[in-house]
mmCIF file of C-alpha atoms in Angstrom:
data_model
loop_
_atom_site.group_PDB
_atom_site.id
_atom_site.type_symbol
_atom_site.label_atom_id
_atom_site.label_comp_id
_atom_site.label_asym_id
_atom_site.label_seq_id
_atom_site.Cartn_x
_atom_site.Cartn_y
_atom_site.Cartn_z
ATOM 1 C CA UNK A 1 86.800 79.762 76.962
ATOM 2 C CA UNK A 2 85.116 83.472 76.909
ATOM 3 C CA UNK A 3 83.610 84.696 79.357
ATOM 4 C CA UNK A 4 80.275 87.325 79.135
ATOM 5 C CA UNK A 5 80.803 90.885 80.129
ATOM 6 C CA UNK A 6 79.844 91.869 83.871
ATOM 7 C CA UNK A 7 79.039 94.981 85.643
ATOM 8 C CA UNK A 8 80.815 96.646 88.172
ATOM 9 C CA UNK A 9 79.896 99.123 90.799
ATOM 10 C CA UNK A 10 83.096 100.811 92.591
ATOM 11 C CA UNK A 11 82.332 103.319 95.669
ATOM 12 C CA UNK A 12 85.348 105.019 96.690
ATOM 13 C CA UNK A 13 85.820 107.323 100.257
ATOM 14 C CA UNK A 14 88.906 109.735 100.648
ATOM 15 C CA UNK A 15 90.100 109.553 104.506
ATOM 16 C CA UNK A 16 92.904 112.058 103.477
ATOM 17 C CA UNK A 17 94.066 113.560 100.186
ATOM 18 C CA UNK A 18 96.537 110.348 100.363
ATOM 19 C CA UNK A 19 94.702 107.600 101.384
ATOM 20 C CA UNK A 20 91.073 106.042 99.955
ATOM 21 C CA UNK A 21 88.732 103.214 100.949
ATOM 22 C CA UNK A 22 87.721 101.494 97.887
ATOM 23 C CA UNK A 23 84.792 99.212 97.873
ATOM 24 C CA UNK A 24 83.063 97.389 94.827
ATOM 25 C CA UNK A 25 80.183 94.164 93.873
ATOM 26 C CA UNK A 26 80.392 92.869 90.281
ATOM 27 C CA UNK A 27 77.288 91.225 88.304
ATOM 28 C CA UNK A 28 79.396 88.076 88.793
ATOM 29 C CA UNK A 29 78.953 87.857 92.644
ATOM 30 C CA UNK A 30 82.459 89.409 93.324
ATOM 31 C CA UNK A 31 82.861 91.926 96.389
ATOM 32 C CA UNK A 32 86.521 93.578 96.719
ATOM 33 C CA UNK A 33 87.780 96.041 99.372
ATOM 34 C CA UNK A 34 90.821 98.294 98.836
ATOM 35 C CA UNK A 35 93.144 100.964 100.185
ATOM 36 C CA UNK A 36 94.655 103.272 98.016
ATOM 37 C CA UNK A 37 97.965 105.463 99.416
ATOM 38 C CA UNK A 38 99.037 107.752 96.867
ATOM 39 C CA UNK A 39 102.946 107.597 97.495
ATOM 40 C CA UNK A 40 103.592 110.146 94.271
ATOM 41 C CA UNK A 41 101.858 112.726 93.032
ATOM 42 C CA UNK A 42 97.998 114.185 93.834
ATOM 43 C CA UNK A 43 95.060 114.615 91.848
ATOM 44 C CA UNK A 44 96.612 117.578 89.982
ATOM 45 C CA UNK A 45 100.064 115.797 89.106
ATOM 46 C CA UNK A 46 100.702 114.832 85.844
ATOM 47 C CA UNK A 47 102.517 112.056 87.117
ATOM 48 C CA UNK A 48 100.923 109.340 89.775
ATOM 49 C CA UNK A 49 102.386 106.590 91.512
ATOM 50 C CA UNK A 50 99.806 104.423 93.984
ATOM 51 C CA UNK A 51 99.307 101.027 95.777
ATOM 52 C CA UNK A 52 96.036 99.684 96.688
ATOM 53 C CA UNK A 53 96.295 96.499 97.706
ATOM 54 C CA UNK A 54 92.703 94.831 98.508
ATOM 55 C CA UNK A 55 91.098 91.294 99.396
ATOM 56 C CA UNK A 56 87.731 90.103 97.363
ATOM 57 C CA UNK A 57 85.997 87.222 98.100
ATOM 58 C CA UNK A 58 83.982 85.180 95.427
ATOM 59 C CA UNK A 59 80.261 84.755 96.502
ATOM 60 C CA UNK A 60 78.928 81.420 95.305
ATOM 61 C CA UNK A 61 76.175 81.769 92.976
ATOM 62 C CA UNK A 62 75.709 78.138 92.240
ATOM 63 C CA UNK A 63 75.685 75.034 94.241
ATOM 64 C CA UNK A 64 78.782 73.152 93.276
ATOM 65 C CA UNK A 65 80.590 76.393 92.684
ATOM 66 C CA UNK A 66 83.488 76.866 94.939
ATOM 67 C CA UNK A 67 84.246 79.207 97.617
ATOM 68 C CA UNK A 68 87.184 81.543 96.147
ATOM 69 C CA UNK A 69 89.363 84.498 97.586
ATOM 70 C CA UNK A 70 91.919 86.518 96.043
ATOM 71 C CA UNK A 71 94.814 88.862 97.500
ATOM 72 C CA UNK A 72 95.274 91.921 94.977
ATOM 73 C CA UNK A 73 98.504 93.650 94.526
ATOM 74 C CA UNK A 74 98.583 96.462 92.560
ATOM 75 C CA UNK A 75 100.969 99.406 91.479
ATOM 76 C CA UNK A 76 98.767 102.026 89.751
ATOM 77 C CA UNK A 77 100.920 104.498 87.275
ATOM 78 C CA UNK A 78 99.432 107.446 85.394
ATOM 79 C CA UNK A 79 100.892 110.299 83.240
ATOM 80 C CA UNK A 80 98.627 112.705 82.431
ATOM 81 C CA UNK A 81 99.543 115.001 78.923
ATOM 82 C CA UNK A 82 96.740 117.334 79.785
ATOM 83 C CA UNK A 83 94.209 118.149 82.114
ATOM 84 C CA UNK A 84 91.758 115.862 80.825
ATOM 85 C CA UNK A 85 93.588 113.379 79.126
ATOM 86 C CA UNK A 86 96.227 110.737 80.471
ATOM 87 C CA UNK A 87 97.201 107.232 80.536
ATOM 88 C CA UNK A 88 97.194 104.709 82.901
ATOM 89 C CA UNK A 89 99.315 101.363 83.272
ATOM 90 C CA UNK A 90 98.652 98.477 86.147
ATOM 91 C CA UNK A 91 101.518 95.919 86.994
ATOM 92 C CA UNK A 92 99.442 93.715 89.345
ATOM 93 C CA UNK A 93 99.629 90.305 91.078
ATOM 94 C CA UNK A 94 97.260 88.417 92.365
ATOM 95 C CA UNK A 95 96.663 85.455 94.439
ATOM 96 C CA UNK A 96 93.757 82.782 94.416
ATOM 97 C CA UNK A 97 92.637 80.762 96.795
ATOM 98 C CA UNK A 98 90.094 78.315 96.772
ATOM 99 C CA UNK A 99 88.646 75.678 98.611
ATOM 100 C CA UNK A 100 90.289 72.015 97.902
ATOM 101 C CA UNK A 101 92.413 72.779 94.946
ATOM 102 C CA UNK A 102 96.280 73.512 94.466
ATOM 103 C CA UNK A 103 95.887 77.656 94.647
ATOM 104 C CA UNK A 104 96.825 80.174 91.517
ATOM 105 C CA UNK A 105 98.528 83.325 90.901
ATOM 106 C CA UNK A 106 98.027 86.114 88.568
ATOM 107 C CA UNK A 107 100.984 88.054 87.641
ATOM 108 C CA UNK A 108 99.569 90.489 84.673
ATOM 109 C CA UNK A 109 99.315 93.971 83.425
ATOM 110 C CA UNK A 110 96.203 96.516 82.557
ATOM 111 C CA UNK A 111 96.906 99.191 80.827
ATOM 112 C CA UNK A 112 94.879 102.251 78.534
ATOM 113 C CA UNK A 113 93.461 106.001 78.323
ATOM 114 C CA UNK A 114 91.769 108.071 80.534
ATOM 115 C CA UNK A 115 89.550 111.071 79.895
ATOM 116 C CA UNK A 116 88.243 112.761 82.645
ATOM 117 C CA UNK A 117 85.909 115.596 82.395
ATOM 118 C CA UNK A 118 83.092 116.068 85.386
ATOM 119 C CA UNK A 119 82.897 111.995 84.339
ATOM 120 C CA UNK A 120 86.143 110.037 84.089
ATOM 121 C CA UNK A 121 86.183 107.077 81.498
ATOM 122 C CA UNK A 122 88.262 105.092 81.105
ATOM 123 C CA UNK A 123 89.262 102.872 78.282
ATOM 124 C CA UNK A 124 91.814 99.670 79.028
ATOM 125 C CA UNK A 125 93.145 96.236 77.719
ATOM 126 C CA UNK A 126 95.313 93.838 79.887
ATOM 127 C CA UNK A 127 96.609 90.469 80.327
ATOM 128 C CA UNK A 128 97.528 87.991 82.921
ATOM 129 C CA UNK A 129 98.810 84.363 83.170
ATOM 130 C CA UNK A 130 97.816 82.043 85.836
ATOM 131 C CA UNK A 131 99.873 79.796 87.361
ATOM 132 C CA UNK A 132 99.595 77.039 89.727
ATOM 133 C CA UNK A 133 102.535 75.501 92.135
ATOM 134 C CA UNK A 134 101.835 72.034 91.177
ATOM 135 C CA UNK A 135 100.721 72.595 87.263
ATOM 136 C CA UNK A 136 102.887 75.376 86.061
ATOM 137 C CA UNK A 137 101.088 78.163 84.004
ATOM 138 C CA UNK A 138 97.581 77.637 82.656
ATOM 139 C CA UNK A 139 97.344 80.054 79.826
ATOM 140 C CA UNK A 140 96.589 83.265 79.449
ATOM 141 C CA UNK A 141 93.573 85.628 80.439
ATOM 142 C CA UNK A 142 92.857 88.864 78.281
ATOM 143 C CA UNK A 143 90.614 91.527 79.114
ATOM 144 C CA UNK A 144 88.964 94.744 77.812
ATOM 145 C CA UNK A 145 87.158 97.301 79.610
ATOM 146 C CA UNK A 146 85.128 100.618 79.720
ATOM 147 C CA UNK A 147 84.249 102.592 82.697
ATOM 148 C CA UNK A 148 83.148 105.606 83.367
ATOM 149 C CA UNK A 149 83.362 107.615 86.998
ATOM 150 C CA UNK A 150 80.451 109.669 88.262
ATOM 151 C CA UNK A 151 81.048 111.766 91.057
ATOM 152 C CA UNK A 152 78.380 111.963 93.589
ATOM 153 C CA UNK A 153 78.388 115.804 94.789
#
């Protein structure tokens, strides 16, 4: 199956120059909260190592549609070659649950560029295969994004 594009909006908060509240609401009813601890590097290291693990709930839109929740995982990597250019790679795992049904995981990988500039974009491809306890895996799920940062001050 293929699913349409969606929008995301992302708001993120720095409570120290190590640790973020992340926040964001997709065009697809999806609202996710994160932390992010930097545990190597800063915003002027060429190399970054962070975890932000986060929680998102599904929001139904229709009415059979079930209730769903996920746990993220992620390890975020980044090297940058430049002051404005780098690349990013995203080992994450997630977990599904939803209402009724034998529950999935998502072990996967993002990956891509980044340019950042007074706006960061950002340009990325992963892949992920879900798996359930009692089925085994269920395929694979592919993805391709573009994003782009604006600061607001």
């Amino acid at each position: 199956s293929i699913v349409l594009p969606f929008a995301q909006v992302e708001m993120a908060y720095g409570l120290t120059d190590y640790l973020d509240v992340v926040a964001s609401l997709s065009s697809s009813a999806n609202l996710l909260g994160s932390i992010k601890y930097q545990i190597i590097g800063d915003r002027y290291s060429p190399f970054g190592l962070a975890i932000m693990p986060g929680f998102e709930y599904q929001f139904r839109v229709f009415q059979d549609q079930l209730r769903v929740s996920r746990l993220h995982l992620p390890i975020i990597l980044s090297y940058y070659t430049s002051e404005d250019l780098g690349f990013f790679a995203i080992p994450k795992y997630i977990v599904q649950v939803e209402e009724g049904t034998d529950n999935f995981s998502f072990p996967g990988i993002t990956g891509g560029i980044a340019i950042d500039r007074r706006i960061k974009y950002r340009i990325g491809a992963g892949v992920y295969i879900p798996f359930t306890q009692l089925v085994g895996v269920q395929g694979t799920i592919y993805h391709f994004g573009v994003s782009a940062k604006i600061p607001l001050r």
